[in-house]
């Protein structure tokens, strides 16, 4: 059965896109059929997957508005071995344009229905906001993956997100679960990061992935080549970490 995962955190710059792109490539490298849907007007997952967001014609924006079928937006990404639904800044207007649509929170879920059987995993890269786009991601998903940096305000932001997930569960998507919390950009020499990581494990127990993503230059530079780190430097620590995460998810 297809598993649809929303990769979300309303906090900006915590590693959502890096996780989306590199987990997509790592699951694909394990032989899984993977679709990555870019749900962020910044289009970072699109660029990071080697698709030019400036020149791409049909995007998730057209799909959400009902102006194109999702098959028309789908791009195959042979380098990462997964498929992509691209996004660009057009998507920023979607929220306002969808306001009067019936079931405006379920547009992505309904669109995915026609192609999701082609995949073992659908990953949704959400924008850094608790807005209608993110709500579409949460309504379409079976579960949520939350990348987070272990820093002072992280836990506070997390309780907002957990409350949002609860509200989505009671109003729209009763079976939505938290799949896991992923510690990103981790620096073990940083004492505060260690403390926050310990607190996270106390509060969330085995919801915290054992795999920790280290802060590494290779992960930061790979998007500049339009490549997952696995195909930029397969021997790097970052590539290994995302392969480990894929393994952890597949063995769960
Ligand atoms: P936004 O909220 O803007 O969508 P995001 O949560 O998707 O951001 P990313 O874009 O994945 O976060 O990461 C933010 C920045 O940190 C990027 O420049 C990225 O290359 C860098 N980065 C992400 N993960 C790592 C890592 N493990 N090591 C080093 N740099 C990283
Ligand atoms: Mg992002």
CSV table of C-alpha atoms and ligand atoms in Angstrom, one decimal:
chain,number,residue,atom,x,y,z
A,1,UNK,CA,0.0,0.0,0.0
A,2,UNK,CA,1.1,3.5,-0.7
A,3,UNK,CA,2.3,5.6,2.2
A,4,UNK,CA,1.9,9.3,2.0
A,5,UNK,CA,4.1,11.3,4.3
A,6,UNK,CA,3.9,15.1,4.9
A,7,UNK,CA,7.2,16.6,5.8
A,8,UNK,CA,6.3,19.6,7.8
A,9,UNK,CA,7.3,22.1,10.4
A,10,UNK,CA,6.0,25.7,10.4
A,11,UNK,CA,9.4,26.8,11.5
A,12,UNK,CA,11.6,27.9,8.5
A,13,UNK,CA,14.9,26.4,7.6
A,14,UNK,CA,14.8,23.3,9.7
A,15,UNK,CA,15.6,20.9,6.9
A,16,UNK,CA,12.2,20.0,5.5
A,17,UNK,CA,13.3,20.3,1.9
A,18,UNK,CA,16.7,18.7,2.4
A,19,UNK,CA,14.9,15.8,4.1
A,20,UNK,CA,12.3,15.5,1.3
A,21,UNK,CA,14.8,15.4,-1.5
A,22,UNK,CA,17.3,13.1,0.2
A,23,UNK,CA,14.8,10.7,1.7
A,24,UNK,CA,13.1,10.5,-1.7
A,25,UNK,CA,16.4,9.6,-3.3
A,26,UNK,CA,17.3,7.2,-0.5
A,27,UNK,CA,14.0,5.3,-0.6
A,28,UNK,CA,14.3,5.1,-4.4
A,29,UNK,CA,17.8,3.8,-4.1
A,30,UNK,CA,16.3,1.0,-1.9
A,31,UNK,CA,14.1,0.0,-4.8
A,32,UNK,CA,11.0,1.9,-3.7
A,33,UNK,CA,8.8,3.8,-6.2
A,34,UNK,CA,8.7,7.4,-4.9
A,35,UNK,CA,6.9,10.6,-5.8
A,36,UNK,CA,8.0,13.9,-4.2
A,37,UNK,CA,5.3,16.6,-4.3
A,38,UNK,CA,6.7,20.2,-3.8
A,39,UNK,CA,4.0,22.1,-1.9
A,40,UNK,CA,6.1,25.2,-1.3
A,41,UNK,CA,6.1,28.4,-3.5
A,42,UNK,CA,9.8,28.6,-2.9
A,43,UNK,CA,10.2,25.6,-5.2
A,44,UNK,CA,13.3,24.5,-3.4
A,45,UNK,CA,12.5,20.8,-3.6
A,46,UNK,CA,11.9,21.3,-7.4
A,47,UNK,CA,15.3,22.9,-7.9
A,48,UNK,CA,17.0,20.4,-5.6
A,49,UNK,CA,15.6,17.7,-7.8
A,50,UNK,CA,17.1,19.2,-10.9
A,51,UNK,CA,14.0,20.8,-12.4
A,52,UNK,CA,14.1,24.5,-13.2
A,53,UNK,CA,11.3,26.1,-11.4
A,54,UNK,CA,11.5,29.2,-13.7
A,55,UNK,CA,10.8,27.3,-16.9
A,56,UNK,CA,8.6,24.4,-15.8
A,57,UNK,CA,5.2,24.8,-17.4
A,58,UNK,CA,2.7,22.8,-15.4
A,59,UNK,CA,3.1,22.8,-11.6
A,60,UNK,CA,1.2,21.8,-8.5
A,61,UNK,CA,-0.5,25.2,-8.6
A,62,UNK,CA,-2.4,24.2,-11.8
A,63,UNK,CA,-3.2,20.8,-10.2
A,64,UNK,CA,-4.7,22.4,-7.0
A,65,UNK,CA,-6.7,24.9,-9.0
A,66,UNK,CA,-8.0,22.2,-11.3
A,67,UNK,CA,-6.4,23.7,-14.4
A,68,UNK,CA,-4.3,20.5,-15.1
A,69,UNK,CA,-4.4,16.9,-14.2
A,70,UNK,CA,-1.6,15.7,-11.8
A,71,UNK,CA,-0.2,13.4,-14.6
A,72,UNK,CA,0.5,16.6,-16.7
A,73,UNK,CA,2.5,18.1,-13.9
A,74,UNK,CA,4.5,15.0,-13.1
A,75,UNK,CA,8.2,15.1,-14.1
A,76,UNK,CA,10.4,12.0,-13.9
A,77,UNK,CA,13.8,12.7,-12.3
A,78,UNK,CA,16.1,10.1,-13.7
A,79,UNK,CA,19.1,11.4,-11.6
A,80,UNK,CA,17.3,10.9,-8.3
A,81,UNK,CA,15.3,7.9,-9.6
A,82,UNK,CA,12.0,9.4,-8.3
A,83,UNK,CA,9.2,11.4,-9.8
A,84,UNK,CA,8.4,15.0,-8.9
A,85,UNK,CA,5.4,17.3,-8.9
A,86,UNK,CA,7.1,20.7,-9.2
A,87,UNK,CA,6.2,24.1,-7.7
A,88,UNK,CA,7.2,27.7,-8.1
A,89,UNK,CA,6.1,31.1,-7.0
A,90,UNK,CA,2.7,30.8,-8.8
A,91,UNK,CA,1.7,28.6,-5.9
A,92,UNK,CA,1.8,31.6,-3.5
A,93,UNK,CA,-1.5,32.8,-5.1
A,94,UNK,CA,-3.2,29.5,-4.7
A,95,UNK,CA,-4.3,30.1,-1.2
A,96,UNK,CA,-6.4,33.1,-2.1
A,97,UNK,CA,-7.7,31.6,-5.3
A,98,UNK,CA,-8.9,28.4,-3.6
A,99,UNK,CA,-10.8,30.3,-0.9
A,100,UNK,CA,-14.2,29.7,-2.4
A,101,UNK,CA,-13.5,26.2,-3.6
A,102,UNK,CA,-15.5,23.4,-2.0
A,103,UNK,CA,-13.3,21.1,0.1
A,104,UNK,CA,-10.4,23.4,-0.5
A,105,UNK,CA,-8.3,21.6,2.1
A,106,UNK,CA,-8.7,18.3,0.2
A,107,UNK,CA,-7.5,19.4,-3.3
A,108,UNK,CA,-4.1,17.7,-3.0
A,109,UNK,CA,-5.6,14.5,-1.5
A,110,UNK,CA,-8.1,14.2,-4.3
A,111,UNK,CA,-5.5,15.0,-7.0
A,112,UNK,CA,-3.1,12.3,-5.7
A,113,UNK,CA,-5.8,9.6,-5.8
A,114,UNK,CA,-5.4,9.0,-9.5
A,115,UNK,CA,-1.6,8.4,-9.4
A,116,UNK,CA,-0.7,7.3,-5.8
A,117,UNK,CA,-1.0,3.6,-6.7
A,118,UNK,CA,2.1,4.1,-8.9
A,119,UNK,CA,4.2,4.6,-5.8
A,120,UNK,CA,5.2,3.0,-2.6
A,121,UNK,CA,5.9,6.4,-1.0
A,122,UNK,CA,4.6,9.9,-1.7
A,123,UNK,CA,6.6,12.6,0.2
A,124,UNK,CA,5.1,16.1,0.5
A,125,UNK,CA,7.5,19.0,1.1
A,126,UNK,CA,5.4,21.5,3.0
A,127,UNK,CA,6.1,25.3,3.2
A,128,UNK,CA,7.2,26.9,6.5
A,129,UNK,CA,3.7,28.0,7.6
A,130,UNK,CA,0.5,26.5,9.0
A,131,UNK,CA,-1.5,27.7,6.0
A,132,UNK,CA,-4.0,26.2,3.5
A,133,UNK,CA,-1.1,24.7,1.5
A,134,UNK,CA,0.2,22.9,4.6
A,135,UNK,CA,-3.4,21.9,5.5
A,136,UNK,CA,-3.7,20.3,2.0
A,137,UNK,CA,-0.5,18.4,2.8
A,138,UNK,CA,-1.8,17.2,6.2
A,139,UNK,CA,-5.2,16.2,4.7
A,140,UNK,CA,-3.5,14.2,2.0
A,141,UNK,CA,-1.1,12.4,4.3
A,142,UNK,CA,-1.3,9.2,6.3
A,143,UNK,CA,1.4,10.5,8.6
A,144,UNK,CA,3.6,13.4,9.4
A,145,UNK,CA,7.4,13.6,9.6
A,146,UNK,CA,8.7,16.5,11.5
A,147,UNK,CA,12.3,17.6,10.9
A,148,UNK,CA,13.7,19.8,13.6
A,149,UNK,CA,16.8,21.5,14.8
A,150,UNK,CA,17.7,20.9,18.4
A,151,UNK,CA,17.7,24.5,19.6
A,152,UNK,CA,16.0,26.6,22.3
A,153,UNK,CA,12.7,27.4,20.7
A,154,UNK,CA,12.2,24.1,18.9
A,155,UNK,CA,10.1,22.5,21.6
A,156,UNK,CA,7.8,25.5,21.8
A,157,UNK,CA,7.1,25.4,18.0
A,158,UNK,CA,6.6,21.7,18.2
A,159,UNK,CA,3.6,22.0,20.6
A,160,UNK,CA,1.9,24.4,18.1
A,161,UNK,CA,2.4,21.8,15.4
A,162,UNK,CA,1.2,19.0,17.5
A,163,UNK,CA,-2.0,21.0,18.3
A,164,UNK,CA,-2.5,21.7,14.6
A,165,UNK,CA,-2.2,18.0,13.9
A,166,UNK,CA,-4.8,17.3,16.5
A,167,UNK,CA,-7.2,19.8,15.0
A,168,UNK,CA,-6.6,18.3,11.5
A,169,UNK,CA,-7.3,14.9,13.0
A,170,UNK,CA,-10.7,15.9,14.5
A,171,UNK,CA,-11.8,18.0,11.6
A,172,UNK,CA,-10.5,16.4,8.4
A,173,UNK,CA,-8.2,13.4,8.6
A,174,UNK,CA,-9.0,11.2,11.6
A,175,UNK,CA,-6.2,8.7,11.0
A,176,UNK,CA,-3.3,11.2,10.6
A,177,UNK,CA,-0.4,10.1,12.8
A,178,UNK,CA,3.0,11.5,13.7
A,179,UNK,CA,5.4,9.2,12.0
A,180,UNK,CA,8.4,10.6,13.6
A,181,UNK,CA,10.6,13.5,14.6
A,182,UNK,CA,13.9,13.9,12.9
A,183,UNK,CA,16.8,15.7,14.4
A,184,UNK,CA,18.5,17.6,11.6
A,185,UNK,CA,21.7,19.7,11.3
A,186,UNK,CA,22.8,18.0,14.5
A,187,UNK,CA,26.2,19.0,16.0
A,188,UNK,CA,27.0,16.6,18.9
A,189,UNK,CA,29.6,19.0,20.3
A,190,UNK,CA,26.9,21.6,21.0
A,191,UNK,CA,25.7,21.1,24.6
A,192,UNK,CA,22.4,22.8,24.1
A,193,UNK,CA,21.6,20.6,21.1
A,194,UNK,CA,22.3,17.5,23.3
A,195,UNK,CA,20.0,18.8,26.0
A,196,UNK,CA,17.2,19.6,23.6
A,197,UNK,CA,17.7,16.2,22.0
A,198,UNK,CA,17.4,14.5,25.5
A,199,UNK,CA,14.2,16.5,26.2
A,200,UNK,CA,12.8,15.5,22.9
A,201,UNK,CA,13.4,11.8,23.6
A,202,UNK,CA,11.8,12.2,27.1
A,203,UNK,CA,8.7,13.7,25.7
A,204,UNK,CA,8.3,11.8,22.5
A,205,UNK,CA,10.1,8.5,23.2
A,206,UNK,CA,10.3,6.2,20.2
A,207,UNK,CA,8.6,8.8,18.0
A,208,UNK,CA,12.1,10.3,17.7
A,209,UNK,CA,14.0,8.6,14.9
A,210,UNK,CA,17.2,6.9,16.0
A,211,UNK,CA,18.8,8.3,12.9
A,212,UNK,CA,20.3,11.7,13.4
A,213,UNK,CA,21.1,14.0,10.5
A,214,UNK,CA,24.5,15.7,11.0
A,215,UNK,CA,25.3,19.2,9.9
A,216,UNK,CA,27.5,18.8,6.8
A,217,UNK,CA,28.6,21.0,4.0
A,218,UNK,CA,27.9,18.3,1.4
A,219,UNK,CA,24.1,18.4,2.3
A,220,UNK,CA,24.1,22.1,2.0
A,221,UNK,CA,25.8,22.3,-1.4
A,222,UNK,CA,24.1,19.4,-3.2
A,223,UNK,CA,21.0,21.4,-4.1
A,224,UNK,CA,23.2,23.8,-6.1
A,225,UNK,CA,23.9,20.9,-8.4
A,226,UNK,CA,20.2,19.9,-8.6
A,227,UNK,CA,21.1,16.6,-7.0
A,228,UNK,CA,20.3,14.6,-3.9
A,229,UNK,CA,23.5,14.2,-1.8
A,230,UNK,CA,23.6,10.5,-2.7
A,231,UNK,CA,24.5,11.4,-6.3
A,232,UNK,CA,26.6,14.4,-5.4
A,233,UNK,CA,28.9,12.6,-2.9
A,234,UNK,CA,27.6,9.2,-2.1
A,235,UNK,CA,30.4,8.5,0.4
A,236,UNK,CA,29.6,11.6,2.5
A,237,UNK,CA,28.2,11.4,6.1
A,238,UNK,CA,25.0,13.2,4.9
A,239,UNK,CA,24.3,10.6,2.2
A,240,UNK,CA,24.9,7.8,4.7
A,241,UNK,CA,22.6,9.5,7.3
A,242,UNK,CA,19.7,9.7,4.8
A,243,UNK,CA,20.3,6.1,3.7
A,244,UNK,CA,20.1,5.1,7.4
A,245,UNK,CA,16.8,7.1,7.8
A,246,UNK,CA,15.3,5.3,4.8
A,247,UNK,CA,16.4,1.9,6.3
A,248,UNK,CA,14.9,2.9,9.6
A,249,UNK,CA,11.6,3.8,7.9
A,250,UNK,CA,11.5,0.6,5.8
A,251,UNK,CA,12.2,-1.6,8.8
A,252,UNK,CA,9.5,0.0,11.0
B,1,LIG,P1,12.1,26.4,4.5
B,1,LIG,O1,11.3,26.4,5.8
B,1,LIG,O2,12.6,27.7,4.0
B,1,LIG,O3,11.3,25.6,3.4
B,1,LIG,P2,13.5,24.0,5.1
B,1,LIG,O4,12.9,23.6,6.4
B,1,LIG,O5,13.0,23.3,3.9
B,1,LIG,O6,13.4,25.5,4.9
B,1,LIG,P3,16.1,23.4,4.1
B,1,LIG,O7,15.9,24.3,2.9
B,1,LIG,O8,16.1,21.9,3.9
B,1,LIG,O9,15.0,23.7,5.2
B,1,LIG,O10,17.4,23.8,4.9
B,1,LIG,C1,17.7,25.1,5.2
B,1,LIG,C2,19.2,25.4,4.9
B,1,LIG,O11,20.0,24.6,5.7
B,1,LIG,C3,19.5,25.1,3.5
B,1,LIG,O12,20.4,26.1,3.0
B,1,LIG,C4,20.1,23.7,3.5
B,1,LIG,O13,21.0,23.5,2.4
B,1,LIG,C5,20.8,23.7,4.8
B,1,LIG,N1,20.8,22.4,5.5
B,1,LIG,C6,19.7,21.6,5.6
B,1,LIG,N2,20.1,20.4,6.3
B,1,LIG,C7,21.5,20.6,6.5
B,1,LIG,C8,22.4,19.7,7.1
B,1,LIG,N3,22.1,18.6,7.6
B,1,LIG,N4,23.7,20.2,7.1
B,1,LIG,C9,24.0,21.4,6.6
B,1,LIG,N5,23.2,22.2,6.0
B,1,LIG,C10,21.9,21.8,6.0
B,2,LIG,MG1,11.8,24.0,2.3
